[in-house]
Coordinates of C-alpha atoms in Angstrom, one line a residue:
X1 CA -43.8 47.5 17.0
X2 CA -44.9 51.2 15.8
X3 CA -47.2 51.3 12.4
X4 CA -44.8 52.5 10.0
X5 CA -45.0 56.2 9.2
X6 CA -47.2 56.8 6.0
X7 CA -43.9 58.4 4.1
X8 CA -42.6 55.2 4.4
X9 CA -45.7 53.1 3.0
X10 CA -45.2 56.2 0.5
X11 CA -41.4 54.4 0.2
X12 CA -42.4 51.2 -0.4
X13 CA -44.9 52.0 -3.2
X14 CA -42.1 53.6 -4.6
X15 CA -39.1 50.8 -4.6
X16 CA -42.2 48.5 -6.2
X17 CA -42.7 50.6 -9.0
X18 CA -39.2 51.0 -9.7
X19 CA -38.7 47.0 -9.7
X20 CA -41.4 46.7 -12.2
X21 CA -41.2 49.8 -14.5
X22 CA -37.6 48.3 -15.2
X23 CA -38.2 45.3 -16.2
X24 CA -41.2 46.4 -18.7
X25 CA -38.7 49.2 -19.6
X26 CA -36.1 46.6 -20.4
X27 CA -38.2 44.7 -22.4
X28 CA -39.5 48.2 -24.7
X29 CA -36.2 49.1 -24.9
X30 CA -35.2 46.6 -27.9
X31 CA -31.7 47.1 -28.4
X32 CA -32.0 51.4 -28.9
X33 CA -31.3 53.3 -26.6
X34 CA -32.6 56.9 -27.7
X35 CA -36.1 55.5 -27.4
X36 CA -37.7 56.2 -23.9
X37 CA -38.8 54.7 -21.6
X38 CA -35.3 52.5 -21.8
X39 CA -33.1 50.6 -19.5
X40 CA -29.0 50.2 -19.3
X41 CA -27.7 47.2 -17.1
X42 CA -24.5 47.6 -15.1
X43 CA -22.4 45.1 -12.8
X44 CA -19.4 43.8 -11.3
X45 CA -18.0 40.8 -10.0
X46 CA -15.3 40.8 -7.7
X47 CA -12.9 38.1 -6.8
X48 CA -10.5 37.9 -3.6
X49 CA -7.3 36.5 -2.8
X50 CA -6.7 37.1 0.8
X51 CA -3.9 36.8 3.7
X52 CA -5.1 37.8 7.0
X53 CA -4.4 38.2 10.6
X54 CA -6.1 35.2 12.8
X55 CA -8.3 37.4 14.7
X56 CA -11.9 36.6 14.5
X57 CA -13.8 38.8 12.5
X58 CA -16.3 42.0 12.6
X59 CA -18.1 39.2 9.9
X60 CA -17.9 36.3 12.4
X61 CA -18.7 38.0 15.1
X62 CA -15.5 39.2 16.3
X63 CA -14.1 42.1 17.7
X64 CA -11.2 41.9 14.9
X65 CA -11.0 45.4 12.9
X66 CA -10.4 43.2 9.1
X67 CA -13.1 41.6 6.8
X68 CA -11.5 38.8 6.8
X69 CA -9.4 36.4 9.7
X70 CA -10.3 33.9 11.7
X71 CA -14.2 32.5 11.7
X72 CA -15.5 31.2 15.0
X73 CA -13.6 28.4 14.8
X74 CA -10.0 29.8 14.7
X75 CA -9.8 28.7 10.7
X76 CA -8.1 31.6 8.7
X77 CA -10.4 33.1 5.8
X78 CA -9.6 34.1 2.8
X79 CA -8.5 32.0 -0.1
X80 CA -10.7 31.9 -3.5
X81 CA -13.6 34.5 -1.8
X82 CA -15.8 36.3 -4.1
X83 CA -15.8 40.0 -2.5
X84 CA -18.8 41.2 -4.2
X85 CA -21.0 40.6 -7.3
X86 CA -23.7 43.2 -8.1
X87 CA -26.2 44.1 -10.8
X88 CA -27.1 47.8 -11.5
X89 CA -30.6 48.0 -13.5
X90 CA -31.0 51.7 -14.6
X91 CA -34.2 52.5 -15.9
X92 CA -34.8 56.1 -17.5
X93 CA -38.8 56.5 -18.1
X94 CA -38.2 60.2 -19.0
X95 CA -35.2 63.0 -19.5
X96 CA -35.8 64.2 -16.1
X97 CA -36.8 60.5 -14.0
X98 CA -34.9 58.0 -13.4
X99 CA -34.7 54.9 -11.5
X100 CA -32.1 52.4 -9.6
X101 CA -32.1 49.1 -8.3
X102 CA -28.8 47.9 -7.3
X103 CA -28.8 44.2 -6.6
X104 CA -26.0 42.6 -4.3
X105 CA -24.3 39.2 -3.5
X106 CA -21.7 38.4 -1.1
X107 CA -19.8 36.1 0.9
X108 CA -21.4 36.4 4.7
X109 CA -24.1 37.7 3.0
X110 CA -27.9 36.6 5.1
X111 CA -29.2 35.8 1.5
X112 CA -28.3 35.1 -2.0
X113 CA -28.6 38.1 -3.4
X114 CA -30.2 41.6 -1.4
X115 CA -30.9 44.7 -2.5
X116 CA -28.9 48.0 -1.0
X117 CA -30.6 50.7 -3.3
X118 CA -33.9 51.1 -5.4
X119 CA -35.0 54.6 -5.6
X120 CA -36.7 57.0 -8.1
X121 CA -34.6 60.0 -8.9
X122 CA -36.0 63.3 -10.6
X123 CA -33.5 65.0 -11.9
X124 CA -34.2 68.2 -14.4
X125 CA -31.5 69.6 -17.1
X126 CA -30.7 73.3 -14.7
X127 CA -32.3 76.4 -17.2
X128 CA -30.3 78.8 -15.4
X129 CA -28.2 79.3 -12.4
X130 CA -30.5 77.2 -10.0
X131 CA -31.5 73.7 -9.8
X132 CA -33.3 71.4 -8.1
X133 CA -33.5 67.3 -7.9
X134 CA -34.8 64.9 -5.5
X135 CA -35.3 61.0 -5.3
X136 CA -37.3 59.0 -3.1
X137 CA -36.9 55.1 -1.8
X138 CA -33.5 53.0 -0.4
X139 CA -30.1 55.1 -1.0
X140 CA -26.9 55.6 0.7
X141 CA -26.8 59.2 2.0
X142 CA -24.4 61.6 0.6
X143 CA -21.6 61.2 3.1
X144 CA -19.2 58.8 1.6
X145 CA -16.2 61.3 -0.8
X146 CA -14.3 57.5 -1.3
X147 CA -17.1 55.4 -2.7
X148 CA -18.0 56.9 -6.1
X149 CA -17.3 53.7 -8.1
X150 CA -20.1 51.4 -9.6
X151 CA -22.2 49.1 -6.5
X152 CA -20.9 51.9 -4.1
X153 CA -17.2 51.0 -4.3
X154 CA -14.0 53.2 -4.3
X155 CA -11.8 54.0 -7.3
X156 CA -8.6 54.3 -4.7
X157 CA -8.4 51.4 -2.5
X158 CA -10.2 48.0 -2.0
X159 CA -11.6 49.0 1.5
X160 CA -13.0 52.0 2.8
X161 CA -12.3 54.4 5.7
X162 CA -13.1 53.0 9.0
X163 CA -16.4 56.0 8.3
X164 CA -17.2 54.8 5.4
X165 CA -17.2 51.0 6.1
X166 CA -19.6 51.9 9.0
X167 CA -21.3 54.1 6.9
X168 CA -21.8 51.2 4.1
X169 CA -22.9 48.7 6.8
X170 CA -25.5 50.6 9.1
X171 CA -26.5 53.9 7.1
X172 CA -29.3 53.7 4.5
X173 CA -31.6 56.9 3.0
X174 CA -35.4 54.9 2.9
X175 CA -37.1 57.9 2.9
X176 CA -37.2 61.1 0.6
X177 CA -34.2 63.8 -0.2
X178 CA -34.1 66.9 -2.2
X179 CA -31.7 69.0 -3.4
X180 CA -31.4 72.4 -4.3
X181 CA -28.2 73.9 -6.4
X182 CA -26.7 77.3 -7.3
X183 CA -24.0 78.0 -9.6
X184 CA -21.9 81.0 -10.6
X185 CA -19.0 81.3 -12.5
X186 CA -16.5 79.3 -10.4
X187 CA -18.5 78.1 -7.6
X188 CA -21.3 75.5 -7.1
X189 CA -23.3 76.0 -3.6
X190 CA -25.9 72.9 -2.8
X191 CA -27.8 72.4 -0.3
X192 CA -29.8 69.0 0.5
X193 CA -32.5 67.9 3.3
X194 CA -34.0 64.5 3.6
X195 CA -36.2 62.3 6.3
X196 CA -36.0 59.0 6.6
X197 CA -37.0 55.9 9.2
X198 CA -36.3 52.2 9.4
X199 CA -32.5 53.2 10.5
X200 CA -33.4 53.3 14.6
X201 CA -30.7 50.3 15.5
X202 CA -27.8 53.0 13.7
X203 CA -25.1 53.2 16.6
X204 CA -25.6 49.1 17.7
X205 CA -22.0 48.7 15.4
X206 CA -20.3 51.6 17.1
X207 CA -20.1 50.5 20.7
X208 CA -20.4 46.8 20.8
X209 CA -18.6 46.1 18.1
X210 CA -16.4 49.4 17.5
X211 CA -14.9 51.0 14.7
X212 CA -14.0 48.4 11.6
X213 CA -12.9 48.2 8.1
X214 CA -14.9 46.2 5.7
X215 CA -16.1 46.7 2.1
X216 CA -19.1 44.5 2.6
X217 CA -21.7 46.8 2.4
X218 CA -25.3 45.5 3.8
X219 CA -28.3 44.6 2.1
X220 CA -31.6 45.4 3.0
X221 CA -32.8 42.2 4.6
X222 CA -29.1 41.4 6.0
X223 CA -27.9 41.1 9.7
X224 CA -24.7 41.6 10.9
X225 CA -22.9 39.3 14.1
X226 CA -22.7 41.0 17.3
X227 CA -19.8 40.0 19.1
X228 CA -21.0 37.8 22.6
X229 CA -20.0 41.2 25.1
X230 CA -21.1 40.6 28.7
X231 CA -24.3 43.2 28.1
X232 CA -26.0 41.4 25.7
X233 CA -25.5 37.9 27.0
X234 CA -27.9 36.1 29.0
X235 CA -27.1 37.2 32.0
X236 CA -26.4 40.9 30.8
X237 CA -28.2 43.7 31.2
X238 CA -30.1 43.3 27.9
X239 CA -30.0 39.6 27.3
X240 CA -33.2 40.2 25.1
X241 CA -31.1 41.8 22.2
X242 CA -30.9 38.9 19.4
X243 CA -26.9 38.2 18.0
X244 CA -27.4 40.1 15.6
X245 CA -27.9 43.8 14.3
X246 CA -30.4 44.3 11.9
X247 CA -29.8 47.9 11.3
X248 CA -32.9 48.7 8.4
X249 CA -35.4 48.2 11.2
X250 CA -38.1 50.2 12.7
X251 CA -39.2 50.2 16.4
X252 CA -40.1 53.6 17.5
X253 CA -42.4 55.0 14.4
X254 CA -40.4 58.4 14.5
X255 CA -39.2 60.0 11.4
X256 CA -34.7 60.9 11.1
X257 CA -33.5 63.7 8.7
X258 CA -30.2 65.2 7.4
X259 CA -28.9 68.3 5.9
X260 CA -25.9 68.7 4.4
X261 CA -24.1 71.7 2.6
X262 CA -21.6 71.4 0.0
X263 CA -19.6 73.9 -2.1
X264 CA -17.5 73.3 -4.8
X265 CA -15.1 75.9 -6.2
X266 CA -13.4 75.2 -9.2
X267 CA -9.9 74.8 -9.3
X268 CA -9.6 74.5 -5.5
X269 CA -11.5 71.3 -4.2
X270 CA -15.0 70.6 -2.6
X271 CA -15.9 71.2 1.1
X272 CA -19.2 69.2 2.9
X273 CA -20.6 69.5 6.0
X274 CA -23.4 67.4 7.2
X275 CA -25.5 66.6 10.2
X276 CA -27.1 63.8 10.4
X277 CA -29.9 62.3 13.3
X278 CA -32.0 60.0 13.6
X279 CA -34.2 60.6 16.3
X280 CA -35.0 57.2 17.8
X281 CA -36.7 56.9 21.1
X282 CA -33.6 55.5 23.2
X283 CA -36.0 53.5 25.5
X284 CA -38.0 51.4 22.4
X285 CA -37.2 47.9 21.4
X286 CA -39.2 45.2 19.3
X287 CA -38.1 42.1 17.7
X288 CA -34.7 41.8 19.7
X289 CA -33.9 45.3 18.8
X290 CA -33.2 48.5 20.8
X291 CA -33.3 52.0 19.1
X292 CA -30.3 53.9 19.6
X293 CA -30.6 58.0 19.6
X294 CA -27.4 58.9 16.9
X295 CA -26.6 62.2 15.3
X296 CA -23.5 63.1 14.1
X297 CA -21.6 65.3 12.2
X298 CA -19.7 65.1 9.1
X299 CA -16.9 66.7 7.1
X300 CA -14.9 66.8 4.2
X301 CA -12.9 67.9 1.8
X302 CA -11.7 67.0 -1.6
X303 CA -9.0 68.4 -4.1
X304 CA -6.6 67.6 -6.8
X305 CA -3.4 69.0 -6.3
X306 CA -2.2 68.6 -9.7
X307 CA -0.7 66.1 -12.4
X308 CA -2.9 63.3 -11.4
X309 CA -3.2 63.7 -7.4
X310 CA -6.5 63.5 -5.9
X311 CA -6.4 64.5 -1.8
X312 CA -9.6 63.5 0.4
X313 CA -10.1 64.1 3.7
X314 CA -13.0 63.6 6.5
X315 CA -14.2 63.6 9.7
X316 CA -16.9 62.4 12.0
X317 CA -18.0 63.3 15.5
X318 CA -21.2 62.2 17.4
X319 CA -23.3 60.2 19.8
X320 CA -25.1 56.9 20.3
X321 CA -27.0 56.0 23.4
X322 CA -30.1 53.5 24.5
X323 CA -32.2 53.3 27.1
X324 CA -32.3 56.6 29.4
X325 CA -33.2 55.5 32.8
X326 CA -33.4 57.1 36.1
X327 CA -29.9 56.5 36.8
X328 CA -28.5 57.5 33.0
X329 CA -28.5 55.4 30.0
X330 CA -27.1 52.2 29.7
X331 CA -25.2 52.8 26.8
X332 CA -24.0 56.4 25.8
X333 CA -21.0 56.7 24.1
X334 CA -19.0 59.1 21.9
X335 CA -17.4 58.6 19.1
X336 CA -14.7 60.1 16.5
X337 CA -12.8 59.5 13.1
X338 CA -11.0 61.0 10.3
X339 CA -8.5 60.2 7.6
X340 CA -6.5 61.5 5.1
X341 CA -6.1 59.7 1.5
X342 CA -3.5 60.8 -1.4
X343 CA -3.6 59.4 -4.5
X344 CA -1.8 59.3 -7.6
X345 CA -3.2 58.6 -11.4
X346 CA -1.5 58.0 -14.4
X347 CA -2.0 55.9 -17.3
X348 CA -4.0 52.7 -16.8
X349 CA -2.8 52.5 -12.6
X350 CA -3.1 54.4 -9.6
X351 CA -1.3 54.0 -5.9
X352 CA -3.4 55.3 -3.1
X353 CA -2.3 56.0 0.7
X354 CA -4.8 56.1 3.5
X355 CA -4.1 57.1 7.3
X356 CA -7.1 56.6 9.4
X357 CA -7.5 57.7 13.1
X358 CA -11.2 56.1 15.5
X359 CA -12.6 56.6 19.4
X360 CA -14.6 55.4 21.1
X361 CA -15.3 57.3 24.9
X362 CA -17.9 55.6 26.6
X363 CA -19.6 57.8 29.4
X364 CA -21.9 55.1 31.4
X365 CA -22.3 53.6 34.5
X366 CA -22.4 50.1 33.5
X367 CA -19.9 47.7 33.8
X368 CA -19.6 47.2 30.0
X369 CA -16.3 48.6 28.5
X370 CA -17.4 50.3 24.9
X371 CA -13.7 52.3 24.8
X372 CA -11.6 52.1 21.9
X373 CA -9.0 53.9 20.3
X374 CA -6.7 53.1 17.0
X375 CA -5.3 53.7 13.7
X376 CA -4.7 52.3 10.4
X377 CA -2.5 52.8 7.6
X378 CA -3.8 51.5 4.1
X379 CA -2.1 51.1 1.0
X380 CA -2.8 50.1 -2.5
X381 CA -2.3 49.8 -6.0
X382 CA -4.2 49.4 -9.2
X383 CA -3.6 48.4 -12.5
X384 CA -6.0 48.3 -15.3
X385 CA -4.8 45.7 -17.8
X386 CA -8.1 45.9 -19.9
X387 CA -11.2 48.7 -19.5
X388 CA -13.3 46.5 -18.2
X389 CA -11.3 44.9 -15.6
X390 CA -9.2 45.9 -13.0
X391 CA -6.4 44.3 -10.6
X392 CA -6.2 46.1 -7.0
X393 CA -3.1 44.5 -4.6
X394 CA -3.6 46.1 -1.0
X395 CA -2.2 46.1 2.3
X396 CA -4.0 47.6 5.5
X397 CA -2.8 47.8 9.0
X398 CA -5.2 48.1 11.8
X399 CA -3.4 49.2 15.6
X400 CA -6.4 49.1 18.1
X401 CA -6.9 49.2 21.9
X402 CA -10.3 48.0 23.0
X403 CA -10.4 47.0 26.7
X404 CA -13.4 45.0 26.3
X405 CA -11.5 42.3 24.6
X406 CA -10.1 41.1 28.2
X407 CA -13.7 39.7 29.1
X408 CA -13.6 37.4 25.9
X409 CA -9.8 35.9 26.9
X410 CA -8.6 38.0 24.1
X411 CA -5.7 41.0 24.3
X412 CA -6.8 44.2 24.8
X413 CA -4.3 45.4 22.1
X414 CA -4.7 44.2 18.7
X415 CA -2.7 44.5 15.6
X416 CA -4.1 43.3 12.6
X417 CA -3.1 43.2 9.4
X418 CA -4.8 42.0 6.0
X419 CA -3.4 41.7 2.7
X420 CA -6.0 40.9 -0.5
X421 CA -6.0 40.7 -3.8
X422 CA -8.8 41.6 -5.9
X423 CA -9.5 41.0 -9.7
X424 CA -13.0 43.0 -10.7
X425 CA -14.9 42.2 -13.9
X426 CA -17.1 45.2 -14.9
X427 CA -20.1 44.7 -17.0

């Protein structure tokens, strides 16, 4: 494997002093929190109720579209799951820097607890019409308009959009971003470039497994199941990939970056476009990982029409590809999504609706079938019965056509459907 760029030793310096300033800032704090450097403490815990299609799932190594179904032995999940419990340390060591560590346990989880953020964040009080900010370590990249809630999660539905489950699963910032901001009267323009490494197997999800909805978001140390597909078995093509994706890996020793623009008019909404690459070296592999070369772009929009009603929308387009030989690459595939999402606010509850579209067009030679197509509808509701807690019922239906699914005795045709019930505590 490739020495690891000096940014990232940079990176890891970085997450370690985060990890220890907060715990000495937690114990200076003493119970007053004007007095820096402090500390606040976050969390939630999330319990499930779920009824699911028996498809075996993304999680089990499936090519089901749910978080939940069948497991590899054709038992139905679901049934007294905890979704997610997670622990937000916050330290503050001055005005402008700040740190977080966000701390995550889950069901399918690789270990007890992981952690899916730690960064230091510099973030000056703007003096006039310009600002600036940056932060530097392990952090989702700004692409996600659902998941603004505490631990990454989404104030209008229980899962995410088939983008942003991808997005919570194989996209992680571990590297450095900055941000520069201008405001006017009515209209915020900001701009923001990062690099980044340790993401080369981005793109692994996309074509063997396909397009998926699942709120699990991966840890650091985590791997996710690959389904068995004729590739990657032992007599496949690349028998030498492990089960597994372990997508916050390097292999190549070459450095990713993004750029995104956003501008945000008041009164009207805010519009984002981002593009997004990650330079691996198609042909590299170490420790029973290939690099994929994936770049993409992103948009979207959000807006609140009035009396309560939030509108988001987005859209993705890109590539993913791995190993470019003389004949073309073994895998090279595009791939597409977008949805819509209306919700509604009042009181203690909200309903939220969801349409989502996905494809997959794979352009090799190889016999392996990475084409997909599908939709999903998603609907939910939540009630908060108490501030710190809230009830979310929701019902998502998943229409997909993956023709790879013959080669594993299944129908290429799948309709799935997944209803869950989820109780969060918030601390």
């Amino acid at each position: 494997m490739a020495p690891a760029p000096a940014f990232v030793l940079h990176i890891r310096r970085s997450i370690a002093v985060v990890l220890t300033t907060a715990s000495l800032a937690g114990a200076a704090r003493a119970g007053d929190t004007t007095t820096l450097p402090s500390v606040d403490f976050k969390g939630l815990l999330d319990l499930r109720g779920v009824i699911s299609s028996d498809t075996q799932s993304a999680e089990d190594g499936g090519l089901g579209k749910t978080r939940y179904g069948a497991d590899g032995d054709g038992d139905r999940r679901g049934l007294g799951q905890v979704g997610q419990a997670a622990l937000l340390i916050e330290p503050r060591f001055t005005w402008d820097l700040s740190g977080v560590v966000m701390l995550n346990a889950a069901q399918g989880q690789r270990t007890l607890v992981d952690v899916t953020e730690a960064y230091l964040q510099y973030k000056p009080a703007p003096t006039g019409a310009w600002g600036v900010s940056g932060r530097t370590g392990v952090f989702f990249p700004p692409i996600s308009l659902e998941n603004t809630g505490l631990a990454w999660t989404s104030p209008y539905t229980i899962t995410p959009s088939a983008i942003n489950s991808w997005v919570g699963q194989e996209l992680r910032t571990i590297g450095g971003e900055a941000t520069v901001s201008h405001r006017s009267a009515d209209l915020e323009i900001a701009g923001t470039a990062a690099i980044y490494g340790y993401n080369d197997p981005a793109g692994t999800l996309l074509a063997w497994r396909g397009w998926s909805f699942d709120d699990r978001i991966t840890g650091l140390f985590d791997h996710l199941k690959l389904p068995p597909i004729r590739i990657t078995r032992p007599t496949g093509i690349l028998y030498d990939q492990g089960p597994y994706d372990r997508p916050f890996h390097e292999i190549d020793g070459r450095v990713g970056y993004y750029a995104n623009l956003t501008l945000d008019y008041a009164g009207y909404g805010k519009l984002s476009v981002m593009r997004y690459d990650n330079r691996a070296d198609n042909r590299a592999y170490g420790d029973d990982q290939w690099a994929w070369s994936t770049a993409f772009w992103s948009f979207g929009l959000s807006t609140r029409l009035g009396d309560g009603i939030d509108l988001l929308a987005q859209g993705m387009t890109g590539t993913t590809s791995l190993i470019t030989t003389p004949i073309g690459p073994i895998v090279d595939a595009n791939f597409r999504s977008a949805y819509a999402l209306i919700s509604k606010a009042w009181n203690s509850q909200r309903v939220s609706f969801r349409v989502d579209w996905f494809d997959t067009k794979d352009r090799d030679v190889f016999p392996d079938d990475n084409n997909e197509n599908g939709y999903a509808l998603t609907l939910a509701y939540i009630l908060r019965p108490k501030p710190k807690q809230r009830l979310t019922v929701e019902f998502l239906y998943v229409d997909s056509h993956r023709p790879e699914r013959q080669y594993l005795s299944l129908p290429i045709n799948a309709r799935e459907t997944q209803f869950q019930v989820s109780y969060r505590f918030f601390l």
